[in-house]
Amino acid sequence: MKITRLLFLAVAIVLIAACEKDSKKSTTIPGDKIIDHRCIDLDAIPTEWISAAKTKLHIAYGHTSHGSQITSGMSGLVNFKGSLYSWSESGSNGALHLDDSAMPGDLGNPTMTQWATETRTYLNAHNNINVIMWSWCGQVSSASAENISTYLSLMSDLESDYPNVTFIYMTGHLDGSGLTGNLHLRNEQIRNYCKSNNKILFDFADIESYNPDGTYFGDKKPNDGCYYDSDANGSLDKNWAIDWQNSHAVNIDWFDCGAAHSESVNANMKAYAAWWLWARLAGWMGE
């Protein structure tokens, strides 16, 4: 009888340890790991995967003003679609746990490397976090290839040192310099690295290059405010987001949520893509 109890106790300890280990396991995305304009169909995400994301994920997000477009959109989405999409910095009452502005600065502010130090400090103090996401502000526009290589290298180091945390890569916002500008070249550097190395990328710039109907504006030198050059005369004379909002019903086709430096529908799309990302991290195949 005593031996049986000891065996039962040993098995229980092993099972408890396995469960604890599993609860801290890094999230992953099977298949295509690029989150972009193709990932804005909110209705395509099964509600069970929205719920799974709220159960499984503990996210820390570092950003300044441009990066707030994602969380502004997510906040507005709760009013637009209901509590299924609720999130909070504590994750209480069944909301998605997303610590917004968890770390100071962004990927290029105050320096191109400080964010990595801030990430380590934060993770060392918050061992429940299993997703880290940072956004750029405007620094990719003037970044060198070496700057971006440093960013990618620091991300790789963090992945090695914190294997139970998933790190989300990101492109820089549009700046009106077009497909031959430095911004596009550096964003392509990030995209190519992520595709070649099976990394998860939230393609901020790609989402800004399309309207919700899938019309492409990337070849018309769009900027972060959704203005673009409609007739190739060098002037950003039209705004795809304002035009789309004016031709669609507010609170039916889109919602007013505010978007730093931009228009609400831009933040709407980024919120939809963010939930696509969260659901994929929870295990949804993205079909």
Coordinates of N, CA and C in Angstrom, one line a residue, residues 150-257:
T150 N 21.1 44.6 -37.6 CA 21.3 44.7 -36.1 C 19.9 44.3 -35.4
Y151 N 18.8 44.9 -35.9 CA 17.5 44.6 -35.4 C 17.2 43.1 -35.5
L152 N 17.5 42.5 -36.7 CA 17.2 41.1 -36.9 C 18.1 40.2 -36.0
S153 N 19.3 40.6 -35.8 CA 20.3 39.9 -35.0 C 19.9 39.9 -33.5
L154 N 19.4 41.1 -33.1 CA 19.0 41.2 -31.7 C 17.7 40.3 -31.4
M155 N 16.8 40.3 -32.4 CA 15.6 39.5 -32.3 C 16.0 38.0 -32.2
S156 N 17.0 37.6 -33.0 CA 17.4 36.2 -33.0 C 18.1 35.8 -31.7
D157 N 18.8 36.8 -31.1 CA 19.4 36.5 -29.8 C 18.4 36.4 -28.7
L158 N 17.3 37.2 -28.8 CA 16.2 37.1 -27.8 C 15.5 35.7 -27.9
E159 N 15.3 35.3 -29.2 CA 14.6 34.0 -29.4 C 15.5 32.9 -28.8
S160 N 16.8 33.0 -28.9 CA 17.6 31.9 -28.4 C 17.6 31.9 -26.8
D161 N 17.6 33.1 -26.3 CA 17.7 33.3 -24.8 C 16.4 33.1 -24.1
Y162 N 15.3 33.3 -24.8 CA 13.9 33.1 -24.2 C 13.1 32.2 -25.1
P163 N 13.4 30.9 -25.1 CA 12.8 29.9 -26.1 C 11.3 29.7 -25.8
N164 N 10.8 30.1 -24.7 CA 9.4 30.0 -24.4 C 8.5 31.2 -24.7
V165 N 9.2 32.1 -25.4 CA 8.5 33.4 -25.8 C 8.5 33.5 -27.3
T166 N 7.4 33.8 -27.9 CA 7.3 34.1 -29.3 C 7.5 35.6 -29.6
F167 N 8.4 35.9 -30.5 CA 8.7 37.3 -30.9 C 8.1 37.6 -32.2
I168 N 7.4 38.7 -32.3 CA 6.7 39.2 -33.5 C 7.6 40.2 -34.2
Y169 N 8.0 40.0 -35.4 CA 8.7 41.0 -36.2 C 7.8 42.0 -36.8
M170 N 8.2 43.1 -37.2 CA 7.4 44.1 -37.8 C 8.1 45.0 -38.8
T171 N 7.4 45.4 -39.9 CA 7.9 46.4 -40.8 C 7.6 47.8 -40.4
G172 N 8.3 48.8 -41.0 CA 8.0 50.2 -40.7 C 6.9 50.8 -41.5
H173 N 6.2 51.8 -41.0 CA 5.1 52.4 -41.7 C 5.5 53.1 -42.9
L174 N 4.5 53.2 -43.9 CA 4.8 53.9 -45.1 C 5.1 55.4 -44.9
D175 N 5.9 55.9 -45.9 CA 6.3 57.3 -45.8 C 6.2 58.1 -47.1
G176 N 5.6 57.5 -48.1 CA 5.4 58.3 -49.3 C 6.6 58.2 -50.3
S177 N 7.6 57.4 -50.0 CA 8.8 57.3 -50.8 C 8.7 56.2 -51.9
G178 N 7.7 55.4 -51.9 CA 7.4 54.5 -52.9 C 8.3 53.3 -53.0
L179 N 8.2 52.5 -54.0 CA 8.8 51.2 -54.2 C 10.3 51.3 -54.4
T180 N 10.8 52.5 -54.7 CA 12.3 52.7 -54.9 C 12.9 53.3 -53.7
G181 N 12.1 53.7 -52.7 CA 12.6 54.4 -51.5 C 13.3 53.5 -50.6
N182 N 14.1 54.1 -49.7 CA 14.8 53.3 -48.7 C 13.9 52.6 -47.8
L183 N 12.7 53.1 -47.4 CA 11.8 52.4 -46.5 C 11.4 51.1 -47.1
H184 N 11.1 51.1 -48.4 CA 10.6 49.8 -49.0 C 11.8 48.8 -49.1
L185 N 13.0 49.3 -49.4 CA 14.1 48.4 -49.4 C 14.4 47.8 -48.1
R186 N 14.3 48.6 -47.0 CA 14.6 48.0 -45.7 C 13.4 47.1 -45.2
N187 N 12.2 47.5 -45.6 CA 11.1 46.6 -45.3 C 11.2 45.2 -46.0
E188 N 11.7 45.3 -47.2 CA 11.9 44.1 -48.0 C 13.0 43.2 -47.3
Q189 N 14.0 43.9 -46.7 CA 15.1 43.2 -46.0 C 14.5 42.4 -44.8
I190 N 13.5 43.1 -44.1 CA 12.9 42.4 -43.0 C 12.0 41.3 -43.5
R191 N 11.2 41.5 -44.6 CA 10.3 40.5 -45.1 C 11.1 39.2 -45.6
N192 N 12.2 39.5 -46.3 CA 13.0 38.4 -46.8 C 13.6 37.5 -45.7
Y193 N 14.1 38.2 -44.7 CA 14.6 37.5 -43.6 C 13.6 36.6 -42.9
C194 N 12.4 37.2 -42.7 CA 11.3 36.5 -42.0 C 10.9 35.3 -42.8
K195 N 10.8 35.4 -44.1 CA 10.4 34.3 -45.0 C 11.4 33.2 -45.0
S196 N 12.7 33.7 -45.1 CA 13.8 32.7 -45.2 C 14.0 31.9 -43.9
N197 N 13.7 32.6 -42.8 CA 14.0 32.0 -41.5 C 12.8 31.6 -40.7
N198 N 11.6 31.6 -41.4 CA 10.4 31.0 -40.8 C 10.0 31.8 -39.5
K199 N 10.1 33.2 -39.6 CA 9.7 34.1 -38.5 C 8.3 34.6 -38.7
I200 N 7.7 35.0 -37.6 CA 6.4 35.6 -37.6 C 6.5 37.1 -37.8
L201 N 5.8 37.6 -38.9 CA 5.9 39.0 -39.3 C 4.5 39.7 -39.3
F202 N 4.4 40.8 -38.6 CA 3.2 41.6 -38.7 C 3.6 42.7 -39.7
D203 N 3.1 42.6 -40.9 CA 3.6 43.5 -42.0 C 2.7 44.8 -42.0
F204 N 3.1 45.7 -41.1 CA 2.5 47.0 -40.9 C 2.3 47.7 -42.2
A205 N 3.4 47.8 -43.0 CA 3.4 48.6 -44.2 C 2.6 48.0 -45.3
D206 N 2.5 46.7 -45.4 CA 1.7 46.0 -46.4 C 0.2 46.3 -46.1
I207 N -0.2 46.3 -44.9 CA -1.6 46.5 -44.6 C -2.0 47.9 -45.0
E208 N -1.0 48.9 -44.9 CA -1.3 50.3 -45.3 C -1.3 50.5 -46.8
S209 N -0.9 49.4 -47.6 CA -0.8 49.5 -49.0 C -2.0 49.1 -49.7
Y210 N -3.0 48.7 -49.0 CA -4.3 48.2 -49.6 C -5.5 48.8 -48.9
N211 N -6.6 49.0 -49.6 CA -7.8 49.3 -48.9 C -8.5 48.0 -48.5
P212 N -9.6 48.1 -47.7 CA -10.3 46.9 -47.3 C -10.8 46.0 -48.4
D213 N -11.0 46.5 -49.6 CA -11.5 45.7 -50.8 C -10.3 45.0 -51.5
G214 N -9.1 45.3 -51.0 CA -7.9 44.7 -51.7 C -7.3 45.5 -52.8
T215 N -7.8 46.7 -53.0 CA -7.2 47.6 -54.0 C -5.8 48.0 -53.6
Y216 N -4.8 47.9 -54.5 CA -3.4 48.1 -54.1 C -3.0 49.5 -54.5
F217 N -2.3 50.2 -53.5 CA -1.9 51.6 -53.7 C -0.4 51.7 -53.5
G218 N 0.3 50.6 -53.3 CA 1.7 50.6 -53.0 C 2.6 51.2 -54.1
D219 N 2.1 51.1 -55.3 CA 2.9 51.7 -56.4 C 2.6 53.2 -56.7
K220 N 1.8 53.8 -55.8 CA 1.4 55.2 -55.9 C 1.9 56.0 -54.7
K221 N 3.0 55.6 -54.2 CA 3.7 56.3 -53.1 C 2.9 56.7 -51.9
P222 N 2.1 55.7 -51.4 CA 1.3 56.1 -50.2 C 2.1 56.4 -49.0
N223 N 1.5 57.1 -48.1 CA 2.2 57.4 -46.8 C 1.4 56.8 -45.7
D224 N 1.8 57.0 -44.4 CA 1.1 56.5 -43.3 C -0.2 57.1 -43.0
G225 N -0.5 58.2 -43.6 CA -1.8 58.9 -43.5 C -2.8 58.4 -44.5
C226 N -2.4 57.5 -45.4 CA -3.2 56.9 -46.5 C -3.3 57.8 -47.7
Y227 N -2.5 58.9 -47.7 CA -2.5 59.7 -48.9 C -1.6 59.1 -49.9
Y228 N -1.9 59.3 -51.2 CA -1.2 58.7 -52.3 C -1.2 59.6 -53.5
D229 N -0.3 59.3 -54.4 CA -0.1 60.1 -55.7 C -1.0 59.4 -56.8
S230 N -2.1 59.9 -57.1 CA -3.1 59.2 -58.0 C -2.7 59.4 -59.4
D231 N -1.9 60.4 -59.8 CA -1.6 60.7 -61.2 C -0.1 60.8 -61.5
A232 N 0.7 60.3 -60.6 CA 2.1 60.3 -60.8 C 2.8 61.6 -61.1
N233 N 2.2 62.7 -60.5 CA 2.8 64.0 -60.7 C 3.6 64.5 -59.5
G234 N 3.8 63.6 -58.6 CA 4.7 64.0 -57.4 C 3.9 64.5 -56.2
S235 N 2.6 64.6 -56.3 CA 1.8 65.2 -55.2 C 0.9 64.1 -54.7
L236 N 0.8 64.0 -53.3 CA -0.1 63.1 -52.7 C -1.4 63.7 -52.6
D237 N -2.2 63.5 -53.7 CA -3.4 64.2 -53.9 C -4.7 63.5 -53.5
K238 N -4.7 62.3 -53.2 CA -5.9 61.5 -52.7 C -5.6 60.7 -51.5
N239 N -6.7 60.3 -50.9 CA -6.5 59.5 -49.6 C -7.5 58.3 -49.7
W240 N -6.9 57.1 -49.8 CA -7.7 55.9 -50.1 C -8.6 55.6 -48.9
A241 N -8.1 55.9 -47.7 CA -8.9 55.6 -46.5 C -10.1 56.5 -46.4
I242 N -9.9 57.8 -46.6 CA -11.1 58.8 -46.5 C -12.1 58.4 -47.6
D243 N -11.6 58.1 -48.8 CA -12.5 57.8 -49.9 C -13.3 56.5 -49.6
W244 N -12.6 55.5 -49.0 CA -13.3 54.3 -48.7 C -14.4 54.5 -47.6
Q245 N -14.0 55.3 -46.6 CA -14.9 55.6 -45.5 C -16.1 56.3 -46.0
N246 N -15.9 57.3 -46.9 CA -17.0 58.1 -47.4 C -18.0 57.3 -48.2
S247 N -17.5 56.2 -48.8 CA -18.4 55.3 -49.6 C -18.9 54.1 -48.9
H248 N -18.7 54.0 -47.6 CA -19.2 52.9 -46.8 C -19.8 53.4 -45.5
A249 N -20.7 52.7 -44.9 CA -21.5 53.1 -43.8 C -20.7 52.9 -42.5
V250 N -20.5 54.0 -41.7 CA -19.8 53.9 -40.4 C -20.7 53.1 -39.5
N251 N -20.1 52.3 -38.6 CA -20.7 51.5 -37.6 C -21.4 50.3 -38.3
I252 N -21.2 50.1 -39.6 CA -21.7 48.9 -40.3 C -20.6 48.3 -41.0
D253 N -19.9 49.1 -41.9 CA -18.8 48.6 -42.7 C -17.4 48.9 -42.0
W254 N -17.4 49.9 -41.2 CA -16.2 50.3 -40.5 C -16.6 51.0 -39.2
F255 N -15.6 51.2 -38.3 CA -15.9 51.9 -37.1 C -14.9 53.1 -36.8
D256 N -15.4 54.1 -36.2 CA -14.6 55.3 -35.9 C -13.8 55.0 -34.6
C257 N -12.5 55.0 -34.6 CA -11.7 54.6 -33.4 C -10.6 55.5 -33.2

